Amino acid sequence: GENVEQHPSTLSVQEGDSAVIKCTYSDSASNYFPWYKQELGKRPQLIIDIRSNVGEKKDQRIAVTLNKTAKHFSLHITETQPEDSAVYFCAASKTGGFKIIFGAGTRLFVKA
Amino acid sequence: DVKVTQSSRYLVKRTGEKVFLECVQDMDHENMFWYRQDPGLGLRLIYFSYDVKMKEKGDIPEGYSVSREKKERFSLILESASTNQTSMYLCASSPAGGAGETQYFGPGTRLLVL
């Protein structure tokens, strides 16, 4: 069945460094890839998304890249700050389907 | 601003009890979803609904049922709660359009079954 794998499960970086989270998906028909951030005790919230007709999207310090051939996509956070500490979920879905398949999550720690 | 609310933040129930978790959204969204969140397993879809009175099984529907009598409200029902249903339950909604629509989450209900 449809599956999204996410790595690493835990990531610790120094403030100011970059962080990269990688995901792979199994369904080649997937064409929408959102990323959600969940701070401790709070609800997941969308931070960025990308559709299959583009290879990269950037929003200030965060960017997402997509490689459709390899079926993987990545989240890049530059100049990390302590407030970036959270659990990040990648996800994939496709046109005509209502479901979003989530990865298992990456817990990011940014050390001051 | 989208608002998704859940009836309880914390709930403690006993094995065998019938449990109702309520979710309400105020943005006239067609789609509503119930997930459970467990450490290391991410968000797993229990059930979803794309219209009033319509429901579809997600990836882990066993032991759960749902009800959607009104567009804004989606209820998750544990017919006979068991300890392995101790978890965080998240409700979400999204507008019509299938894939490519942002899902908006509620604050979650942390359920403990003793």
JSON list of N, CA and C in Angstrom, two decimals, chain A residues 16-72:
[
{"chain": "A", "resi": 16, "resn": "GLY", "atom": "N", "xyz": [21.84, 28.10, 14.26]},
{"chain": "A", "resi": 16, "resn": "GLY", "atom": "CA", "xyz": [22.56, 28.70, 13.14]},
{"chain": "A", "resi": 16, "resn": "GLY", "atom": "C", "xyz": [22.93, 27.71, 12.05]},
{"chain": "A", "resi": 17, "resn": "ASP", "atom": "N", "xyz": [22.98, 26.42, 12.41]},
{"chain": "A", "resi": 17, "resn": "ASP", "atom": "CA", "xyz": [23.28, 25.39, 11.41]},
{"chain": "A", "resi": 17, "resn": "ASP", "atom": "C", "xyz": [22.04, 25.10, 10.57]},
{"chain": "A", "resi": 18, "resn": "SER", "atom": "N", "xyz": [22.23, 24.31, 9.53]},
{"chain": "A", "resi": 18, "resn": "SER", "atom": "CA", "xyz": [21.11, 23.87, 8.70]},
{"chain": "A", "resi": 18, "resn": "SER", "atom": "C", "xyz": [20.62, 22.50, 9.13]},
{"chain": "A", "resi": 19, "resn": "ALA", "atom": "N", "xyz": [19.36, 22.25, 8.83]},
{"chain": "A", "resi": 19, "resn": "ALA", "atom": "CA", "xyz": [18.76, 20.93, 9.12]},
{"chain": "A", "resi": 19, "resn": "ALA", "atom": "C", "xyz": [18.08, 20.42, 7.86]},
{"chain": "A", "resi": 20, "resn": "VAL", "atom": "N", "xyz": [18.24, 19.13, 7.61]},
{"chain": "A", "resi": 20, "resn": "VAL", "atom": "CA", "xyz": [17.62, 18.52, 6.43]},
{"chain": "A", "resi": 20, "resn": "VAL", "atom": "C", "xyz": [16.87, 17.26, 6.86]},
{"chain": "A", "resi": 21, "resn": "ILE", "atom": "N", "xyz": [15.64, 17.18, 6.43]},
{"chain": "A", "resi": 21, "resn": "ILE", "atom": "CA", "xyz": [14.80, 16.00, 6.70]},
{"chain": "A", "resi": 21, "resn": "ILE", "atom": "C", "xyz": [14.38, 15.42, 5.36]},
{"chain": "A", "resi": 22, "resn": "LYS", "atom": "N", "xyz": [14.50, 14.09, 5.24]},
{"chain": "A", "resi": 22, "resn": "LYS", "atom": "CA", "xyz": [14.25, 13.45, 3.95]},
{"chain": "A", "resi": 22, "resn": "LYS", "atom": "C", "xyz": [13.09, 12.48, 4.03]},
{"chain": "A", "resi": 23, "resn": "CYS", "atom": "N", "xyz": [12.32, 12.43, 2.93]},
{"chain": "A", "resi": 23, "resn": "CYS", "atom": "CA", "xyz": [11.18, 11.51, 2.85]},
{"chain": "A", "resi": 23, "resn": "CYS", "atom": "C", "xyz": [11.15, 10.84, 1.49]},
{"chain": "A", "resi": 24, "resn": "THR", "atom": "N", "xyz": [10.71, 9.60, 1.49]},
{"chain": "A", "resi": 24, "resn": "THR", "atom": "CA", "xyz": [10.46, 8.89, 0.24]},
{"chain": "A", "resi": 24, "resn": "THR", "atom": "C", "xyz": [9.02, 8.40, 0.24]},
{"chain": "A", "resi": 25, "resn": "TYR", "atom": "N", "xyz": [8.44, 8.32, -0.94]},
{"chain": "A", "resi": 25, "resn": "TYR", "atom": "CA", "xyz": [7.06, 7.87, -1.07]},
{"chain": "A", "resi": 25, "resn": "TYR", "atom": "C", "xyz": [6.99, 6.71, -2.04]},
{"chain": "A", "resi": 26, "resn": "SER", "atom": "N", "xyz": [5.95, 5.91, -1.90]},
{"chain": "A", "resi": 26, "resn": "SER", "atom": "CA", "xyz": [5.87, 4.69, -2.71]},
{"chain": "A", "resi": 26, "resn": "SER", "atom": "C", "xyz": [4.93, 4.83, -3.91]},
{"chain": "A", "resi": 27, "resn": "ASP", "atom": "N", "xyz": [3.92, 5.69, -3.80]},
{"chain": "A", "resi": 27, "resn": "ASP", "atom": "CA", "xyz": [2.92, 5.79, -4.86]},
{"chain": "A", "resi": 27, "resn": "ASP", "atom": "C", "xyz": [3.36, 6.82, -5.90]},
{"chain": "A", "resi": 28, "resn": "SER", "atom": "N", "xyz": [3.70, 6.37, -7.08]},
{"chain": "A", "resi": 28, "resn": "SER", "atom": "CA", "xyz": [4.20, 7.28, -8.11]},
{"chain": "A", "resi": 28, "resn": "SER", "atom": "C", "xyz": [3.14, 8.27, -8.59]},
{"chain": "A", "resi": 29, "resn": "ALA", "atom": "N", "xyz": [1.88, 8.02, -8.26]},
{"chain": "A", "resi": 29, "resn": "ALA", "atom": "CA", "xyz": [0.81, 8.95, -8.63]},
{"chain": "A", "resi": 29, "resn": "ALA", "atom": "C", "xyz": [0.70, 10.13, -7.66]},
{"chain": "A", "resi": 30, "resn": "SER", "atom": "N", "xyz": [1.42, 10.10, -6.56]},
{"chain": "A", "resi": 30, "resn": "SER", "atom": "CA", "xyz": [1.39, 11.21, -5.60]},
{"chain": "A", "resi": 30, "resn": "SER", "atom": "C", "xyz": [1.84, 12.49, -6.28]},
{"chain": "A", "resi": 31, "resn": "ASN", "atom": "N", "xyz": [1.12, 13.57, -6.00]},
{"chain": "A", "resi": 31, "resn": "ASN", "atom": "CA", "xyz": [1.48, 14.83, -6.66]},
{"chain": "A", "resi": 31, "resn": "ASN", "atom": "C", "xyz": [1.38, 16.04, -5.75]},
{"chain": "A", "resi": 32, "resn": "TYR", "atom": "N", "xyz": [1.17, 15.81, -4.47]},
{"chain": "A", "resi": 32, "resn": "TYR", "atom": "CA", "xyz": [1.11, 16.92, -3.52]},
{"chain": "A", "resi": 32, "resn": "TYR", "atom": "C", "xyz": [1.83, 16.50, -2.25]},
{"chain": "A", "resi": 33, "resn": "PHE", "atom": "N", "xyz": [2.76, 17.36, -1.79]},
{"chain": "A", "resi": 33, "resn": "PHE", "atom": "CA", "xyz": [3.65, 16.98, -0.70]},
{"chain": "A", "resi": 33, "resn": "PHE", "atom": "C", "xyz": [3.71, 18.12, 0.33]},
{"chain": "A", "resi": 34, "resn": "PRO", "atom": "N", "xyz": [2.89, 18.04, 1.36]},
{"chain": "A", "resi": 34, "resn": "PRO", "atom": "CA", "xyz": [2.93, 19.08, 2.41]},
{"chain": "A", "resi": 34, "resn": "PRO", "atom": "C", "xyz": [3.88, 18.69, 3.55]},
{"chain": "A", "resi": 35, "resn": "TRP", "atom": "N", "xyz": [4.32, 19.70, 4.26]},
{"chain": "A", "resi": 35, "resn": "TRP", "atom": "CA", "xyz": [5.12, 19.51, 5.47]},
{"chain": "A", "resi": 35, "resn": "TRP", "atom": "C", "xyz": [4.40, 20.20, 6.63]},
{"chain": "A", "resi": 36, "resn": "TYR", "atom": "N", "xyz": [4.29, 19.47, 7.75]},
{"chain": "A", "resi": 36, "resn": "TYR", "atom": "CA", "xyz": [3.63, 20.01, 8.93]},
{"chain": "A", "resi": 36, "resn": "TYR", "atom": "C", "xyz": [4.63, 20.09, 10.07]},
{"chain": "A", "resi": 37, "resn": "LYS", "atom": "N", "xyz": [4.46, 21.11, 10.88]},
{"chain": "A", "resi": 37, "resn": "LYS", "atom": "CA", "xyz": [5.28, 21.30, 12.07]},
{"chain": "A", "resi": 37, "resn": "LYS", "atom": "C", "xyz": [4.38, 21.20, 13.29]},
{"chain": "A", "resi": 38, "resn": "GLN", "atom": "N", "xyz": [4.80, 20.40, 14.27]},
{"chain": "A", "resi": 38, "resn": "GLN", "atom": "CA", "xyz": [4.03, 20.27, 15.50]},
{"chain": "A", "resi": 38, "resn": "GLN", "atom": "C", "xyz": [4.92, 20.61, 16.68]},
{"chain": "A", "resi": 39, "resn": "GLU", "atom": "N", "xyz": [4.66, 21.75, 17.28]},
{"chain": "A", "resi": 39, "resn": "GLU", "atom": "CA", "xyz": [5.39, 22.13, 18.49]},
{"chain": "A", "resi": 39, "resn": "GLU", "atom": "C", "xyz": [4.82, 21.36, 19.67]},
{"chain": "A", "resi": 40, "resn": "LEU", "atom": "N", "xyz": [5.60, 21.29, 20.71]},
{"chain": "A", "resi": 40, "resn": "LEU", "atom": "CA", "xyz": [5.22, 20.49, 21.87]},
{"chain": "A", "resi": 40, "resn": "LEU", "atom": "C", "xyz": [3.88, 20.91, 22.43]},
{"chain": "A", "resi": 41, "resn": "GLY", "atom": "N", "xyz": [2.96, 19.96, 22.51]},
{"chain": "A", "resi": 41, "resn": "GLY", "atom": "CA", "xyz": [1.65, 20.23, 23.08]},
{"chain": "A", "resi": 41, "resn": "GLY", "atom": "C", "xyz": [0.69, 20.98, 22.16]},
{"chain": "A", "resi": 42, "resn": "LYS", "atom": "N", "xyz": [1.10, 21.17, 20.91]},
{"chain": "A", "resi": 42, "resn": "LYS", "atom": "CA", "xyz": [0.25, 21.92, 19.99]},
{"chain": "A", "resi": 42, "resn": "LYS", "atom": "C", "xyz": [-0.16, 21.07, 18.79]},
{"chain": "A", "resi": 43, "resn": "ARG", "atom": "N", "xyz": [-1.04, 21.61, 18.00]},
{"chain": "A", "resi": 43, "resn": "ARG", "atom": "CA", "xyz": [-1.54, 20.89, 16.84]},
{"chain": "A", "resi": 43, "resn": "ARG", "atom": "C", "xyz": [-0.57, 21.00, 15.67]},
{"chain": "A", "resi": 44, "resn": "PRO", "atom": "N", "xyz": [-0.53, 20.01, 14.76]},
{"chain": "A", "resi": 44, "resn": "PRO", "atom": "CA", "xyz": [0.28, 20.15, 13.54]},
{"chain": "A", "resi": 44, "resn": "PRO", "atom": "C", "xyz": [-0.23, 21.30, 12.68]},
{"chain": "A", "resi": 45, "resn": "GLN", "atom": "N", "xyz": [0.71, 22.03, 12.10]},
{"chain": "A", "resi": 45, "resn": "GLN", "atom": "CA", "xyz": [0.34, 23.13, 11.22]},
{"chain": "A", "resi": 45, "resn": "GLN", "atom": "C", "xyz": [1.19, 23.08, 9.96]},
{"chain": "A", "resi": 46, "resn": "LEU", "atom": "N", "xyz": [0.56, 23.37, 8.84]},
{"chain": "A", "resi": 46, "resn": "LEU", "atom": "CA", "xyz": [1.27, 23.36, 7.56]},
{"chain": "A", "resi": 46, "resn": "LEU", "atom": "C", "xyz": [2.30, 24.48, 7.54]},
{"chain": "A", "resi": 47, "resn": "ILE", "atom": "N", "xyz": [3.53, 24.14, 7.12]},
{"chain": "A", "resi": 47, "resn": "ILE", "atom": "CA", "xyz": [4.56, 25.17, 7.02]},
{"chain": "A", "resi": 47, "resn": "ILE", "atom": "C", "xyz": [4.96, 25.42, 5.57]},
{"chain": "A", "resi": 48, "resn": "ILE", "atom": "N", "xyz": [4.88, 24.43, 4.73]},
{"chain": "A", "resi": 48, "resn": "ILE", "atom": "CA", "xyz": [5.21, 24.58, 3.32]},
{"chain": "A", "resi": 48, "resn": "ILE", "atom": "C", "xyz": [4.70, 23.36, 2.58]},
{"chain": "A", "resi": 49, "resn": "ASP", "atom": "N", "xyz": [4.42, 23.52, 1.31]},
{"chain": "A", "resi": 49, "resn": "ASP", "atom": "CA", "xyz": [4.01, 22.38, 0.49]},
{"chain": "A", "resi": 49, "resn": "ASP", "atom": "C", "xyz": [4.56, 22.55, -0.91]},
{"chain": "A", "resi": 50, "resn": "ILE", "atom": "N", "xyz": [4.59, 21.45, -1.65]},
{"chain": "A", "resi": 50, "resn": "ILE", "atom": "CA", "xyz": [5.08, 21.48, -3.02]},
{"chain": "A", "resi": 50, "resn": "ILE", "atom": "C", "xyz": [4.25, 20.54, -3.87]},
{"chain": "A", "resi": 51, "resn": "ARG", "atom": "N", "xyz": [4.02, 20.92, -5.11]},
{"chain": "A", "resi": 51, "resn": "ARG", "atom": "CA", "xyz": [3.28, 20.07, -6.02]},
{"chain": "A", "resi": 51, "resn": "ARG", "atom": "C", "xyz": [4.24, 19.50, -7.05]},
{"chain": "A", "resi": 52, "resn": "SER", "atom": "N", "xyz": [3.81, 18.46, -7.72]},
{"chain": "A", "resi": 52, "resn": "SER", "atom": "CA", "xyz": [4.74, 17.70, -8.54]},
{"chain": "A", "resi": 52, "resn": "SER", "atom": "C", "xyz": [5.19, 18.42, -9.81]},
{"chain": "A", "resi": 53, "resn": "ASN", "atom": "N", "xyz": [4.60, 19.58, -10.08]},
{"chain": "A", "resi": 53, "resn": "ASN", "atom": "CA", "xyz": [5.01, 20.29, -11.30]},
{"chain": "A", "resi": 53, "resn": "ASN", "atom": "C", "xyz": [6.19, 21.24, -11.05]},
{"chain": "A", "resi": 54, "resn": "VAL", "atom": "N", "xyz": [6.67, 21.27, -9.82]},
{"chain": "A", "resi": 54, "resn": "VAL", "atom": "CA", "xyz": [7.86, 22.08, -9.52]},
{"chain": "A", "resi": 54, "resn": "VAL", "atom": "C", "xyz": [8.87, 21.23, -8.76]},
{"chain": "A", "resi": 55, "resn": "GLY", "atom": "N", "xyz": [10.13, 21.62, -8.86]},
{"chain": "A", "resi": 55, "resn": "GLY", "atom": "CA", "xyz": [11.17, 20.84, -8.21]},
{"chain": "A", "resi": 55, "resn": "GLY", "atom": "C", "xyz": [11.64, 21.43, -6.88]},
{"chain": "A", "resi": 56, "resn": "GLU", "atom": "N", "xyz": [11.33, 22.71, -6.67]},
{"chain": "A", "resi": 56, "resn": "GLU", "atom": "CA", "xyz": [11.80, 23.35, -5.45]},
{"chain": "A", "resi": 56, "resn": "GLU", "atom": "C", "xyz": [10.90, 24.52, -5.12]},
{"chain": "A", "resi": 57, "resn": "LYS", "atom": "N", "xyz": [10.74, 24.73, -3.82]},
{"chain": "A", "resi": 57, "resn": "LYS", "atom": "CA", "xyz": [9.95, 25.87, -3.35]},
{"chain": "A", "resi": 57, "resn": "LYS", "atom": "C", "xyz": [10.60, 26.41, -2.09]},
{"chain": "A", "resi": 58, "resn": "LYS", "atom": "N", "xyz": [10.64, 27.72, -1.97]},
{"chain": "A", "resi": 58, "resn": "LYS", "atom": "CA", "xyz": [11.32, 28.32, -0.83]},
{"chain": "A", "resi": 58, "resn": "LYS", "atom": "C", "xyz": [10.43, 29.36, -0.18]},
{"chain": "A", "resi": 59, "resn": "ASP", "atom": "N", "xyz": [10.51, 29.41, 1.17]},
{"chain": "A", "resi": 59, "resn": "ASP", "atom": "CA", "xyz": [9.78, 30.41, 1.93]},
{"chain": "A", "resi": 59, "resn": "ASP", "atom": "C", "xyz": [10.66, 30.83, 3.09]},
{"chain": "A", "resi": 60, "resn": "GLN", "atom": "N", "xyz": [11.35, 31.93, 2.93]},
{"chain": "A", "resi": 60, "resn": "GLN", "atom": "CA", "xyz": [12.27, 32.47, 3.92]},
{"chain": "A", "resi": 60, "resn": "GLN", "atom": "C", "xyz": [13.34, 31.43, 4.25]},
{"chain": "A", "resi": 61, "resn": "ARG", "atom": "N", "xyz": [13.37, 30.94, 5.47]},
{"chain": "A", "resi": 61, "resn": "ARG", "atom": "CA", "xyz": [14.44, 30.02, 5.86]},
{"chain": "A", "resi": 61, "resn": "ARG", "atom": "C", "xyz": [14.14, 28.56, 5.54]},
{"chain": "A", "resi": 62, "resn": "ILE", "atom": "N", "xyz": [12.98, 28.26, 5.07]},
{"chain": "A", "resi": 62, "resn": "ILE", "atom": "CA", "xyz": [12.64, 26.88, 4.76]},
{"chain": "A", "resi": 62, "resn": "ILE", "atom": "C", "xyz": [12.48, 26.67, 3.25]},
{"chain": "A", "resi": 63, "resn": "ALA", "atom": "N", "xyz": [12.87, 25.50, 2.80]},
{"chain": "A", "resi": 63, "resn": "ALA", "atom": "CA", "xyz": [12.75, 25.15, 1.39]},
{"chain": "A", "resi": 63, "resn": "ALA", "atom": "C", "xyz": [12.43, 23.67, 1.30]},
{"chain": "A", "resi": 64, "resn": "VAL", "atom": "N", "xyz": [11.75, 23.32, 0.25]},
{"chain": "A", "resi": 64, "resn": "VAL", "atom": "CA", "xyz": [11.46, 21.90, -0.01]},
{"chain": "A", "resi": 64, "resn": "VAL", "atom": "C", "xyz": [11.87, 21.59, -1.44]},
{"chain": "A", "resi": 65, "resn": "THR", "atom": "N", "xyz": [12.50, 20.44, -1.61]},
{"chain": "A", "resi": 65, "resn": "THR", "atom": "CA", "xyz": [12.89, 19.97, -2.93]},
{"chain": "A", "resi": 65, "resn": "THR", "atom": "C", "xyz": [12.19, 18.65, -3.23]},
{"chain": "A", "resi": 66, "resn": "LEU", "atom": "N", "xyz": [11.92, 18.41, -4.48]},
{"chain": "A", "resi": 66, "resn": "LEU", "atom": "CA", "xyz": [11.21, 17.21, -4.91]},
{"chain": "A", "resi": 66, "resn": "LEU", "atom": "C", "xyz": [11.94, 16.57, -6.08]},
{"chain": "A", "resi": 67, "resn": "ASN", "atom": "N", "xyz": [12.18, 15.27, -5.97]},
{"chain": "A", "resi": 67, "resn": "ASN", "atom": "CA", "xyz": [12.76, 14.49, -7.05]},
{"chain": "A", "resi": 67, "resn": "ASN", "atom": "C", "xyz": [11.75, 13.40, -7.40]},
{"chain": "A", "resi": 68, "resn": "LYS", "atom": "N", "xyz": [10.96, 13.64, -8.45]},
{"chain": "A", "resi": 68, "resn": "LYS", "atom": "CA", "xyz": [9.89, 12.70, -8.80]},
{"chain": "A", "resi": 68, "resn": "LYS", "atom": "C", "xyz": [10.44, 11.37, -9.30]},
{"chain": "A", "resi": 69, "resn": "THR", "atom": "N", "xyz": [11.57, 11.41, -9.98]},
{"chain": "A", "resi": 69, "resn": "THR", "atom": "CA", "xyz": [12.14, 10.18, -10.52]},
{"chain": "A", "resi": 69, "resn": "THR", "atom": "C", "xyz": [12.52, 9.23, -9.39]},
{"chain": "A", "resi": 70, "resn": "ALA", "atom": "N", "xyz": [13.16, 9.80, -8.37]},
{"chain": "A", "resi": 70, "resn": "ALA", "atom": "CA", "xyz": [13.59, 8.99, -7.24]},
{"chain": "A", "resi": 70, "resn": "ALA", "atom": "C", "xyz": [12.49, 8.84, -6.20]},
{"chain": "A", "resi": 71, "resn": "LYS", "atom": "N", "xyz": [11.40, 9.57, -6.35]},
{"chain": "A", "resi": 71, "resn": "LYS", "atom": "CA", "xyz": [10.28, 9.56, -5.40]},
{"chain": "A", "resi": 71, "resn": "LYS", "atom": "C", "xyz": [10.74, 9.94, -4.01]},
{"chain": "A", "resi": 72, "resn": "HIS", "atom": "N", "xyz": [11.48, 11.03, -3.93]},
{"chain": "A", "resi": 72, "resn": "HIS", "atom": "CA", "xyz": [11.80, 11.54, -2.62]},
{"chain": "A", "resi": 72, "resn": "HIS", "atom": "C", "xyz": [11.77, 13.06, -2.60]}
]
